[in-house]
Short mmCIF file of C-alpha atoms and ligand atoms in Angstrom, two decimals:
data_model
loop_
_atom_site.label_atom_id
_atom_site.label_comp_id
_atom_site.label_asym_id
_atom_site.label_seq_id
_atom_site.Cartn_x
_atom_site.Cartn_y
_atom_site.Cartn_z
CA LEU A 45 19.46 -19.74 5.47
CA PRO A 46 16.02 -21.06 6.51
CA SER A 47 15.05 -24.51 5.39
CA GLN A 48 12.97 -24.97 2.27
CA SER A 49 12.53 -28.72 2.83
CA ARG A 50 9.28 -30.65 3.13
CA PRO A 51 10.53 -32.66 6.20
CA ALA A 52 11.30 -29.49 8.11
CA LEU A 53 7.90 -28.04 7.20
CA ASP A 54 6.18 -31.30 8.24
CA ALA A 55 8.06 -31.24 11.56
CA ALA A 56 7.00 -27.63 12.25
CA ILE A 57 3.38 -28.46 11.33
CA GLY A 58 3.48 -31.39 13.76
CA ARG A 59 4.75 -29.09 16.57
CA ILE A 60 2.14 -26.47 15.67
CA ARG A 61 -0.74 -28.95 15.74
CA GLU A 62 0.25 -29.83 19.35
CA SER A 63 -0.03 -26.21 20.55
CA VAL A 64 -2.26 -24.15 18.34
CA GLU A 65 -6.04 -23.70 18.51
CA GLY A 66 -6.43 -22.02 15.11
CA ALA A 67 -6.74 -23.89 11.79
CA VAL A 68 -3.81 -25.65 10.13
CA LEU A 69 -4.30 -26.08 6.36
CA THR A 70 -2.19 -28.33 4.19
CA GLY A 71 -4.51 -29.50 1.39
CA ALA A 72 -3.76 -28.00 -2.05
CA ASP A 73 -7.32 -26.64 -2.42
CA GLU A 74 -7.43 -25.05 1.05
CA ILE A 75 -4.07 -23.31 0.75
CA ALA A 76 -4.39 -22.08 -2.83
CA ALA A 77 -5.94 -18.74 -1.83
CA TYR A 78 -2.96 -18.01 0.37
CA ALA A 79 -0.24 -18.43 -2.31
CA ARG A 80 -0.28 -14.94 -3.81
CA ASP A 81 -1.26 -11.33 -3.26
CA ARG A 82 -2.89 -8.92 -5.73
CA SER A 83 0.30 -8.12 -7.61
CA ALA A 84 1.33 -9.67 -10.92
CA TYR A 85 3.97 -11.74 -9.09
CA ASP A 86 3.43 -15.51 -9.47
CA PRO A 87 5.77 -17.60 -7.30
CA GLY A 88 4.88 -20.70 -9.30
CA PRO A 89 4.32 -24.11 -7.69
CA THR A 90 5.46 -23.80 -4.07
CA THR A 91 5.35 -26.12 -1.13
CA PHE A 92 3.82 -24.39 1.92
CA ALA A 93 1.24 -24.69 4.67
CA VAL A 94 -1.17 -22.23 6.22
CA VAL A 95 -1.96 -21.50 9.86
CA ILE A 96 -4.91 -19.27 10.65
CA ALA A 97 -4.14 -18.04 14.19
CA ASP A 98 -6.94 -17.72 16.70
CA SER A 99 -4.89 -15.76 19.23
CA VAL A 100 -1.62 -14.07 20.07
CA ALA A 101 -0.66 -17.29 21.84
CA ASP A 102 -1.13 -19.13 18.51
CA VAL A 103 1.15 -16.64 16.73
CA ARG A 104 3.82 -17.10 19.39
CA ALA A 105 3.58 -20.89 19.14
CA VAL A 106 3.94 -20.72 15.34
CA ALA A 107 7.00 -18.48 15.61
CA ARG A 108 8.57 -20.84 18.17
CA ALA A 109 7.98 -23.87 15.89
CA CYS A 110 9.33 -22.08 12.86
CA THR A 111 12.47 -21.11 14.86
CA GLU A 112 12.90 -24.67 16.17
CA PHE A 113 12.86 -26.12 12.61
CA ALA A 114 14.25 -23.05 10.78
CA VAL A 115 11.04 -22.87 8.68
CA PRO A 116 10.21 -19.67 6.79
CA LEU A 117 7.32 -17.70 8.26
CA VAL A 118 5.23 -15.40 6.11
CA ALA A 119 2.80 -13.11 7.90
CA ARG A 120 -0.40 -12.47 5.94
CA GLY A 121 -3.22 -9.99 6.35
CA ALA A 122 -5.73 -9.89 3.54
CA GLY A 123 -3.27 -10.55 0.70
CA SER A 124 -4.25 -7.28 -1.03
CA GLY A 125 -0.66 -6.14 -1.37
CA TYR A 126 0.81 -4.98 -4.66
CA ALA A 127 4.49 -5.91 -4.12
CA GLY A 128 4.40 -9.70 -3.77
CA GLY A 129 5.16 -9.34 -0.03
CA ALA A 130 2.61 -11.84 1.26
CA THR A 131 3.30 -14.53 -1.35
CA ALA A 132 4.19 -17.91 0.02
CA SER A 133 7.94 -18.48 0.23
CA PRO A 134 9.17 -22.04 -0.56
CA GLY A 135 8.78 -24.38 2.44
CA ALA A 136 7.01 -21.68 4.48
CA ILE A 137 4.21 -21.48 7.01
CA VAL A 138 1.96 -18.69 5.84
CA LEU A 139 0.50 -17.27 9.03
CA SER A 140 -2.87 -15.56 8.54
CA LEU A 141 -3.73 -12.92 11.07
CA GLU A 142 -7.33 -12.54 9.78
CA ARG A 143 -8.99 -13.82 12.95
CA LEU A 144 -7.17 -11.39 15.24
CA ASP A 145 -9.95 -8.95 14.34
CA ALA A 146 -11.05 -7.56 17.71
CA ILE A 147 -11.35 -3.86 18.45
CA THR A 148 -10.62 -4.17 22.10
CA GLU A 149 -10.84 -0.52 23.21
CA ILE A 150 -11.93 2.86 21.93
CA ASP A 151 -10.67 5.57 24.31
CA VAL A 152 -12.72 8.58 23.29
CA GLU A 153 -10.98 11.06 25.65
CA SER A 154 -7.49 10.04 24.53
CA GLN A 155 -8.66 9.64 20.89
CA THR A 156 -6.98 6.27 20.58
CA CYS A 157 -8.12 2.70 19.90
CA VAL A 158 -6.56 -0.69 20.42
CA VAL A 159 -7.07 -3.24 17.68
CA GLY A 160 -5.93 -6.72 16.55
CA ALA A 161 -3.73 -6.90 13.50
CA GLY A 162 -6.45 -8.69 11.45
CA VAL A 163 -9.12 -5.97 11.70
CA ILE A 164 -10.26 -4.75 8.34
CA THR A 165 -9.23 -1.08 7.92
CA ALA A 166 -12.77 0.16 7.12
CA ASP A 167 -14.16 -1.65 10.21
CA VAL A 168 -11.91 0.50 12.41
CA SER A 169 -13.17 3.65 10.65
CA ARG A 170 -16.81 2.55 11.08
CA ALA A 171 -16.35 1.66 14.78
CA VAL A 172 -14.80 4.96 15.76
CA LEU A 173 -17.19 7.06 13.65
CA ALA A 174 -19.94 6.37 16.16
CA HIS A 175 -17.79 8.34 18.68
CA GLY A 176 -17.22 11.33 16.42
CA LEU A 177 -13.73 10.11 15.65
CA ARG A 178 -11.83 9.13 12.58
CA TYR A 179 -9.07 6.76 11.71
CA ALA A 180 -7.49 8.91 9.01
CA PRO A 181 -5.42 6.61 6.66
CA ASP A 182 -7.77 5.55 3.85
CA PRO A 183 -6.08 3.21 1.39
CA ALA A 184 -8.38 2.56 -1.59
CA SER A 185 -8.30 -1.08 -0.39
CA ALA A 186 -9.73 -0.14 3.04
CA SER A 187 -12.73 -2.42 2.65
CA ILE A 188 -10.45 -5.49 2.22
CA SER A 189 -7.03 -4.74 3.72
CA THR A 190 -6.09 -5.35 7.36
CA ILE A 191 -4.59 -2.90 9.84
CA GLY A 192 -1.62 -5.28 10.27
CA GLY A 193 -1.03 -5.26 6.51
CA ASN A 194 -1.39 -1.44 6.41
CA ILE A 195 1.20 -1.17 9.20
CA ALA A 196 3.56 -3.71 7.62
CA THR A 197 3.48 -1.85 4.30
CA GLY A 198 3.15 1.73 5.69
CA ALA A 199 0.05 2.18 3.55
CA GLY A 200 -1.12 5.53 2.21
CA GLY A 201 -4.41 6.66 0.71
CA LEU A 202 -6.50 9.39 -0.72
CA CYS A 203 -6.67 11.71 2.30
CA CYS A 204 -3.07 11.30 3.41
CA VAL A 205 -2.13 14.71 1.88
CA LYS A 206 -3.75 16.38 4.87
CA TYR A 207 -3.87 13.70 7.56
CA GLY A 208 -0.75 11.69 6.98
CA VAL A 209 -0.11 8.05 6.14
CA THR A 210 -0.36 4.98 8.39
CA ARG A 211 2.89 5.86 10.13
CA GLU A 212 1.33 9.07 11.53
CA SER A 213 -1.58 7.18 13.02
CA VAL A 214 0.22 4.43 14.97
CA LEU A 215 1.30 5.08 18.51
CA GLY A 216 2.35 1.56 19.57
CA LEU A 217 2.54 -2.02 18.43
CA ASP A 218 2.43 -5.52 19.88
CA VAL A 219 4.96 -7.52 17.93
CA VAL A 220 5.79 -11.21 18.05
CA LEU A 221 9.52 -11.73 17.32
CA ALA A 222 10.98 -14.55 15.24
CA ASP A 223 11.61 -16.66 18.30
CA GLY A 224 8.14 -16.13 19.80
CA ARG A 225 8.87 -13.36 22.26
CA LEU A 226 6.18 -10.68 22.48
CA VAL A 227 7.16 -7.03 22.78
CA SER A 228 5.08 -3.91 23.13
CA THR A 229 6.63 -0.89 21.44
CA GLY A 230 5.70 2.80 21.55
CA HIS A 231 3.32 4.47 23.89
CA ARG A 232 -0.36 5.29 24.62
CA SER A 233 0.24 9.01 24.94
CA VAL A 234 0.44 11.18 21.82
CA LYS A 235 3.97 12.12 22.73
CA GLY A 236 6.72 9.70 23.71
CA VAL A 237 10.43 9.58 22.85
CA ALA A 238 11.83 7.01 25.29
CA GLY A 239 14.56 4.92 23.64
CA TYR A 240 14.74 4.05 19.98
CA ASP A 241 11.56 4.29 17.98
CA LEU A 242 10.95 0.59 17.31
CA THR A 243 7.36 1.33 16.31
CA ALA A 244 8.63 3.37 13.39
CA LEU A 245 11.12 0.65 12.47
CA VAL A 246 8.45 -2.08 12.30
CA ILE A 247 6.04 0.13 10.26
CA GLY A 248 6.85 -0.65 6.67
CA SER A 249 9.07 -3.67 7.48
CA GLU A 250 6.78 -6.01 5.54
CA GLY A 251 6.83 -8.95 7.92
CA THR A 252 10.68 -9.18 7.86
CA LEU A 253 11.36 -8.00 11.43
CA GLY A 254 8.43 -9.30 13.43
CA ILE A 255 4.74 -10.16 13.28
CA VAL A 256 2.35 -7.38 14.24
CA VAL A 257 -0.41 -8.81 16.37
CA GLY A 258 -1.95 -5.60 17.74
CA ALA A 259 -1.74 -1.82 17.53
CA THR A 260 -2.68 1.30 19.41
CA LEU A 261 -3.95 3.74 16.83
CA ARG A 262 -4.18 7.48 17.00
CA LEU A 263 -7.57 8.84 16.05
CA LEU A 264 -8.60 12.34 14.95
CA PRO A 265 -11.83 14.25 15.52
CA LEU A 266 -14.23 13.75 12.63
CA PRO A 267 -14.17 17.03 10.65
CA PRO A 268 -17.47 18.82 11.15
CA GLY A 269 -19.69 19.64 8.14
CA ARG A 270 -19.72 18.13 4.67
CA PRO A 271 -16.68 17.89 2.40
CA VAL A 272 -16.72 19.89 -0.82
CA THR A 273 -15.44 18.23 -3.98
CA ILE A 274 -13.83 19.95 -6.95
CA ALA A 275 -13.20 18.34 -10.37
CA ALA A 276 -10.95 20.28 -12.72
CA PHE A 277 -10.15 19.09 -16.26
CA PHE A 278 -7.00 20.40 -17.92
CA ALA A 279 -5.61 20.44 -21.49
CA SER A 280 -2.66 18.26 -20.56
CA ALA A 281 -1.24 16.20 -17.72
CA GLU A 282 1.56 18.74 -17.34
CA ALA A 283 -0.94 21.58 -17.00
CA ALA A 284 -2.90 19.67 -14.30
CA VAL A 285 0.31 18.89 -12.38
CA ARG A 286 1.45 22.53 -12.60
CA ALA A 287 -1.91 23.63 -11.29
CA SER A 288 -1.71 21.23 -8.34
CA VAL A 289 1.70 22.55 -7.40
CA ALA A 290 0.37 26.13 -7.71
CA LEU A 291 -2.23 25.36 -5.07
CA GLY A 292 0.58 25.67 -2.58
CA SER A 293 0.41 29.46 -2.95
CA THR A 294 -3.21 29.48 -1.61
CA ARG A 295 -1.76 28.49 1.83
CA LEU A 296 -4.55 25.97 2.15
CA ARG A 297 -4.19 22.20 2.49
CA PRO A 298 -6.94 20.21 0.70
CA SER A 299 -7.98 16.92 2.26
CA MET A 300 -7.58 15.18 -1.12
CA LEU A 301 -5.53 16.00 -4.20
CA GLU A 302 -5.78 13.25 -6.80
CA PHE A 303 -4.86 13.00 -10.48
CA VAL A 304 -6.03 10.90 -13.43
CA ASP A 305 -4.17 11.03 -16.78
CA GLU A 306 -5.52 10.94 -20.31
CA VAL A 307 -4.72 7.27 -20.88
CA HIS A 308 -6.80 6.23 -17.87
CA LEU A 309 -9.61 8.66 -18.81
CA GLY A 310 -9.58 7.14 -22.34
CA ARG A 311 -9.87 3.61 -20.99
CA ILE A 312 -12.87 4.62 -18.88
CA ASP A 313 -14.50 6.21 -21.92
CA ALA A 314 -13.86 3.17 -24.05
CA TRP A 315 -15.22 0.67 -21.58
CA ARG A 316 -17.85 2.74 -19.78
CA GLY A 317 -19.20 4.77 -22.66
CA THR A 318 -18.43 8.06 -20.92
CA HIS A 319 -17.05 11.18 -22.64
CA LEU A 320 -14.39 12.30 -20.20
CA LEU A 321 -11.74 13.02 -22.83
CA ASP A 322 -14.12 15.60 -24.35
CA GLN A 323 -13.69 17.56 -21.19
CA GLY A 324 -9.89 17.48 -21.02
CA GLN A 325 -6.72 15.38 -21.11
CA ALA A 326 -6.17 15.18 -17.32
CA LEU A 327 -8.33 15.44 -14.23
CA LEU A 328 -7.62 16.77 -10.79
CA LEU A 329 -9.97 15.81 -7.96
CA VAL A 330 -9.70 18.01 -4.93
CA GLN A 331 -11.60 17.92 -1.67
CA THR A 332 -11.85 20.22 1.33
CA ASP A 333 -13.28 19.41 4.72
CA GLY A 334 -14.05 20.99 8.09
CA LEU A 335 -16.08 24.08 9.02
CA GLU A 336 -14.37 26.16 6.33
CA ALA A 337 -14.76 23.51 3.63
CA ALA A 338 -16.92 25.69 1.32
CA ARG A 339 -14.74 28.79 1.62
CA GLU A 340 -11.56 26.81 1.12
CA ALA A 341 -13.05 25.08 -1.90
CA ASP A 342 -13.91 28.46 -3.46
CA VAL A 343 -10.32 29.64 -3.10
CA LEU A 344 -8.86 26.38 -4.48
CA ALA A 345 -11.39 26.26 -7.40
CA ALA A 346 -10.45 29.86 -8.32
CA ALA A 347 -6.75 28.92 -8.30
CA LEU A 348 -7.42 25.90 -10.54
CA ALA A 349 -9.48 27.95 -12.97
CA ALA A 350 -6.72 30.56 -13.05
CA ALA A 351 -4.27 27.76 -13.92
CA GLY A 352 -6.45 26.81 -16.95
CA GLY A 353 -8.76 24.23 -15.45
CA THR A 354 -12.39 23.71 -16.33
CA VAL A 355 -13.81 23.50 -12.84
CA GLU A 356 -16.88 21.89 -11.31
CA LEU A 357 -17.47 22.32 -7.55
CA THR A 358 -20.09 20.35 -5.61
CA ALA A 359 -21.18 19.74 -2.02
CA ASP A 360 -23.68 17.14 -3.08
CA PRO A 361 -22.49 13.72 -1.81
CA GLY A 362 -24.04 11.83 -4.74
CA ARG A 363 -22.29 13.97 -7.35
CA ALA A 364 -19.09 13.78 -5.35
CA ASP A 365 -19.26 9.98 -5.41
CA GLU A 366 -19.73 10.05 -9.23
CA LEU A 367 -16.62 12.20 -9.55
CA LEU A 368 -14.54 10.12 -7.15
CA ALA A 369 -15.59 6.98 -8.99
CA ILE A 370 -13.38 8.14 -11.93
CA ARG A 371 -10.41 7.92 -9.60
CA ARG A 372 -11.48 4.66 -8.00
CA TRP A 373 -11.98 2.92 -11.29
CA THR A 374 -8.76 0.97 -11.10
CA SER A 375 -9.94 -2.55 -10.67
CA GLN A 376 -8.44 -5.05 -13.09
CA GLU A 377 -11.66 -7.07 -12.93
CA ALA A 378 -13.43 -4.17 -14.61
CA VAL A 379 -11.21 -4.34 -17.68
CA PRO A 380 -12.82 -6.34 -20.49
CA ILE A 381 -9.45 -7.17 -22.14
CA PRO A 382 -7.65 -9.46 -19.66
CA GLU A 383 -4.27 -8.02 -18.81
CA VAL A 384 -1.42 -8.10 -16.38
CA THR A 385 -0.65 -4.82 -14.55
CA LEU A 386 2.79 -3.88 -13.21
CA ASN A 387 1.79 -1.52 -10.46
CA GLU A 388 4.57 1.01 -10.20
CA ASP A 389 4.39 3.21 -7.13
CA ILE A 390 7.06 5.82 -7.46
CA ALA A 391 7.10 9.10 -5.56
CA VAL A 392 9.04 12.28 -6.28
CA PRO A 393 9.30 15.72 -4.63
CA ARG A 394 6.31 17.76 -5.76
CA SER A 395 8.62 20.26 -7.51
CA LYS A 396 9.72 17.38 -9.84
CA LEU A 397 6.23 16.14 -10.74
CA VAL A 398 6.07 17.94 -14.06
CA GLU A 399 9.36 16.49 -15.07
CA MET A 400 8.31 13.01 -13.96
CA ILE A 401 5.17 13.23 -16.08
CA ALA A 402 7.36 14.17 -19.08
CA ARG A 403 9.64 11.21 -18.39
CA ILE A 404 6.64 8.82 -18.19
CA ARG A 405 5.47 10.09 -21.60
CA GLU A 406 8.96 9.43 -23.02
CA ILE A 407 9.16 5.93 -21.42
CA ARG A 408 5.71 5.06 -22.91
CA THR A 409 6.99 5.86 -26.38
CA ARG A 410 10.48 4.42 -26.04
CA HIS A 411 9.29 1.07 -24.72
CA ASP A 412 6.01 0.92 -26.61
CA VAL A 413 3.84 0.14 -23.54
CA VAL A 414 0.53 1.36 -22.22
CA ILE A 415 1.06 3.26 -18.93
CA THR A 416 -1.89 4.70 -17.05
CA VAL A 417 -1.16 7.26 -14.36
CA LEU A 418 -3.27 7.71 -11.25
CA ALA A 419 -1.59 9.79 -8.56
CA HIS A 420 -1.91 10.92 -4.94
CA LEU A 421 -0.47 14.19 -6.33
CA GLY A 422 -0.44 15.96 -3.03
CA ASP A 423 2.06 13.34 -1.77
CA GLY A 424 4.03 13.25 -5.07
CA ASN A 425 3.05 9.59 -5.36
CA LEU A 426 2.39 8.32 -8.85
CA HIS A 427 0.81 4.93 -9.71
CA ALA A 428 2.28 4.61 -13.19
CA ASN A 429 0.74 1.24 -14.03
CA ILE A 430 2.12 -0.68 -17.01
CA ARG A 431 -0.74 -2.58 -18.68
CA VAL A 432 0.10 -5.70 -20.68
CA PRO A 433 -2.69 -7.60 -22.41
CA LEU A 434 -2.50 -11.36 -21.75
CA THR A 435 -2.09 -11.89 -25.49
CA ASP A 436 1.22 -9.96 -25.29
CA LEU A 437 2.79 -12.16 -22.66
CA ASP A 438 5.81 -14.29 -23.60
CA GLY A 439 5.32 -18.03 -24.25
CA ASP A 440 6.24 -18.91 -20.61
CA GLY A 441 3.69 -16.44 -19.26
CA SER A 442 6.20 -13.75 -18.30
CA VAL A 443 5.81 -10.10 -19.18
CA PRO A 444 7.67 -9.03 -22.35
CA SER A 445 11.06 -7.43 -21.83
CA ARG A 446 9.82 -4.05 -23.07
CA ALA A 447 7.38 -3.94 -20.08
CA ALA A 448 10.09 -4.93 -17.63
CA ASP A 449 12.42 -2.36 -19.19
CA ALA A 450 9.74 0.32 -18.85
CA ALA A 451 9.34 -0.51 -15.17
CA ALA A 452 13.08 -0.18 -14.67
CA ALA A 453 13.08 3.10 -16.53
CA LEU A 454 10.28 4.48 -14.32
CA VAL A 455 12.08 3.73 -11.04
CA THR A 456 15.36 5.01 -12.41
CA ALA A 457 13.67 8.25 -13.45
CA ALA A 458 12.08 8.62 -9.99
CA LEU A 459 15.52 8.11 -8.30
CA ASP A 460 17.13 10.56 -10.73
CA LEU A 461 14.65 13.14 -9.59
CA GLY A 462 15.37 12.64 -5.89
CA GLY A 463 12.35 10.38 -5.37
CA THR A 464 11.74 6.80 -4.22
CA ILE A 465 10.93 3.47 -5.86
CA THR A 466 7.88 2.98 -3.66
CA GLY A 467 5.65 5.54 -1.95
CA GLU A 468 3.23 3.18 -0.27
CA HIS A 469 3.12 -0.38 -1.60
CA GLY A 470 6.48 -1.50 -0.23
CA ILE A 471 9.40 -3.51 -1.62
CA GLY A 472 8.08 -7.11 -1.38
CA VAL A 473 9.57 -9.14 -4.20
CA LEU A 474 8.89 -6.81 -7.07
CA LYS A 475 11.00 -3.80 -6.06
CA ARG A 476 13.86 -5.53 -4.28
CA GLN A 477 16.19 -5.38 -7.28
CA TRP A 478 16.25 -1.55 -6.91
CA LEU A 479 16.47 -1.20 -3.12
CA ARG A 480 20.25 -1.03 -2.98
CA GLN A 481 20.23 1.64 -5.79
CA GLU A 482 17.94 3.79 -3.62
CA LEU A 483 19.58 3.21 -0.25
CA GLY A 484 23.26 3.12 -1.30
CA ASP A 485 25.71 0.41 -0.18
CA GLU A 486 26.28 1.73 3.40
CA GLN A 487 22.61 2.01 4.38
CA TYR A 488 21.74 -1.22 2.54
CA ALA A 489 24.30 -3.06 4.66
CA LEU A 490 23.07 -1.33 7.82
CA GLN A 491 19.49 -2.42 7.10
CA GLN A 492 20.60 -5.99 6.43
CA GLY A 493 22.39 -5.91 9.82
CA LEU A 494 19.14 -4.83 11.53
CA LYS A 495 17.32 -7.68 9.84
CA ARG A 496 19.95 -10.15 11.13
CA TYR A 497 19.63 -8.76 14.63
CA PHE A 498 15.84 -9.18 14.69
CA ASP A 499 15.81 -12.42 12.76
CA PRO A 500 19.14 -14.30 13.07
CA LEU A 501 17.88 -17.42 11.32
CA GLY A 502 16.36 -15.38 8.49
CA ILE A 503 12.98 -17.07 8.78
CA LEU A 504 10.73 -14.01 8.64
CA ASN A 505 9.46 -13.50 5.10
CA PRO A 506 12.69 -14.58 3.41
CA GLY A 507 13.28 -13.24 -0.09
CA LYS A 508 11.11 -10.17 0.58
CA VAL A 509 12.67 -6.70 0.75
CA PHE A 510 16.15 -8.29 0.44
CA PRO A 511 16.87 -10.86 -2.28
CA SER A 512 17.30 -13.76 0.20
CA GLY A 513 17.80 -14.39 3.90
CA PRO A 514 20.81 -12.91 5.67
C1 FAD B 282 -7.91 -2.27 -5.13
C2 FAD B 282 -6.67 -2.04 -4.30
C3 FAD B 282 -6.41 -0.70 -3.92
C4 FAD B 282 -5.27 -0.42 -3.15
N1 FAD B 282 -5.09 0.86 -2.74
C5 FAD B 282 -4.00 1.14 -1.97
C6 FAD B 282 -3.82 2.44 -1.48
O1 FAD B 282 -4.60 3.38 -1.73
N2 FAD B 282 -2.78 2.70 -0.68
C7 FAD B 282 -1.90 1.71 -0.34
O2 FAD B 282 -0.92 1.95 0.38
N3 FAD B 282 -2.08 0.44 -0.79
C8 FAD B 282 -3.10 0.14 -1.56
N4 FAD B 282 -3.27 -1.13 -2.01
C9 FAD B 282 -2.27 -2.19 -1.66
C10 FAD B 282 -2.65 -3.00 -0.35
O3 FAD B 282 -4.01 -2.97 -0.07
C11 FAD B 282 -1.89 -2.42 0.83
O4 FAD B 282 -0.51 -2.65 0.67
C12 FAD B 282 -2.31 -3.02 2.22
O5 FAD B 282 -1.66 -2.27 3.22
C13 FAD B 282 -2.03 -4.48 2.37
O6 FAD B 282 -2.79 -4.98 3.44
P1 FAD B 282 -3.08 -6.56 3.58
O7 FAD B 282 -3.79 -6.75 4.90
O8 FAD B 282 -3.82 -7.04 2.39
O9 FAD B 282 -1.59 -7.12 3.67
P2 FAD B 282 -0.99 -8.34 2.84
O10 FAD B 282 -1.08 -8.08 1.39
O11 FAD B 282 -1.48 -9.61 3.38
O12 FAD B 282 0.56 -8.18 3.28
C14 FAD B 282 1.31 -7.10 2.86
C15 FAD B 282 2.71 -7.22 3.50
O13 FAD B 282 2.63 -7.03 4.85
C16 FAD B 282 3.04 -8.26 5.60
N5 FAD B 282 2.09 -8.35 6.69
C17 FAD B 282 0.75 -8.46 6.61
N6 FAD B 282 0.26 -8.50 7.87
C18 FAD B 282 1.26 -8.47 8.72
C19 FAD B 282 1.36 -8.50 10.13
N7 FAD B 282 0.31 -8.57 10.89
N8 FAD B 282 2.57 -8.40 10.66
C20 FAD B 282 3.69 -8.35 9.92
N9 FAD B 282 3.68 -8.33 8.55
C21 FAD B 282 2.42 -8.39 8.00
C22 FAD B 282 3.07 -9.35 4.59
O14 FAD B 282 4.04 -10.30 4.92
C23 FAD B 282 3.38 -8.55 3.29
O15 FAD B 282 4.77 -8.37 3.23
C24 FAD B 282 -4.37 -1.48 -2.81
C25 FAD B 282 -4.65 -2.79 -3.18
C26 FAD B 282 -5.81 -3.06 -3.92
C27 FAD B 282 -6.05 -4.51 -4.31
#
């Protein structure tokens, strides 16, 4: 097991100071911002230090020092994760990749770009837009998250229903291994099947197999014309979900297919003074893009109306932004009653969505908790967020057992329906108790074996994904 001791950490810091040009932070005030991510997970008082790498050479030097002294090494992008993955492990060096933020190449003919791991996702999109290109994955956190973090978590987003998640947009990676070796995986061509697909293995590995320092990303042509947006209110969540599944029969693929349930709509009404619940108990937001956007939107709107929806269709960007703001209104800061949110991120096959919605309703009642549901419905991915007012926390600050039980019931229901415990946020700390249940004993052991092969000392993000080091 990696060391958790102060002397080992101090020895590693000493070695790092000898060889690294980036910043080394050890003061309590300077490291505080690197202790946690955006999840409810609080690791409590932890001894750790922070290195902000200036270069790939810095990252390699940090890995070598951590190997030499068996010190835990936690890669960190922007800390916007929802699974506790970037939280500081005891005795760790938290290695921030934020300064590896160069976009070194945009190859317009090949429709690829080469970026550092610390580039903010939205900056990639902006940079390639000028060339008529698009980096398709669009997590709602795009303005704050890094490409390295997106790759490490396998991030999804609003337009992934048509264009795929992060995985589909990564051709190759530069990865620093636990002992400081640097490997380049994948290929620059769109196709490439030489050897095992280590790029795919590292995507979603949450800093437990290696540290992503750079990536070759696949770009797409920017769809011509203006997107068209459809808002459809329904009498119930089940009706909205049924309508979304029925869109399959139009043989069209919208570029967005999002869902907001009645609990979330009610909270917006209460705190924003809107009257969304007067229009219906659930909202679908659908978008089409490309040359045929208007015709496709007409067909989809007709199908939604036939399924019982009250439909509004707009090509006006201002009105579209107003409608999408309903979906984007997720920020905890906007909630006037302070609360803790358990961000559940289950996904089920689309054919099971109606049943999953019914199970969520039942779990809400059985465990007496508030659960809001926002969903990337086209991907079967439901953010069933359990909201606990701070006043309901236990004396020691932990969430009450009924909330924890509700979280367990949600993931169990998703697994029962052939789904997964996490569609896009990753395992981190918060979902690791259920990973074996999803993978089964054989595959769980195989995955632990892979971890041991990549990281024999167990220094890379220990305690994340798996309960402890190998
Ligand atoms: C308002 C908001 C909206 C969000 N919306 C979405 C959404 O739509 N879709 C979605 O998928 N997620 C969403 N998230 C969650 C989060 O933004 C994503 O998980 C994102 O990919 C994390 O990126 P990051 O740079 O902040 O990574 P961090 O939080 O810093 O790290 C996440 C994990 O990746 C590892 N890691 C980070 N960088 C590297 C690296 N270079 N090499 C190896 N490992 C690394 C960390 O150790 C950790 O395990 C949202 C979060 C917020 C706060």
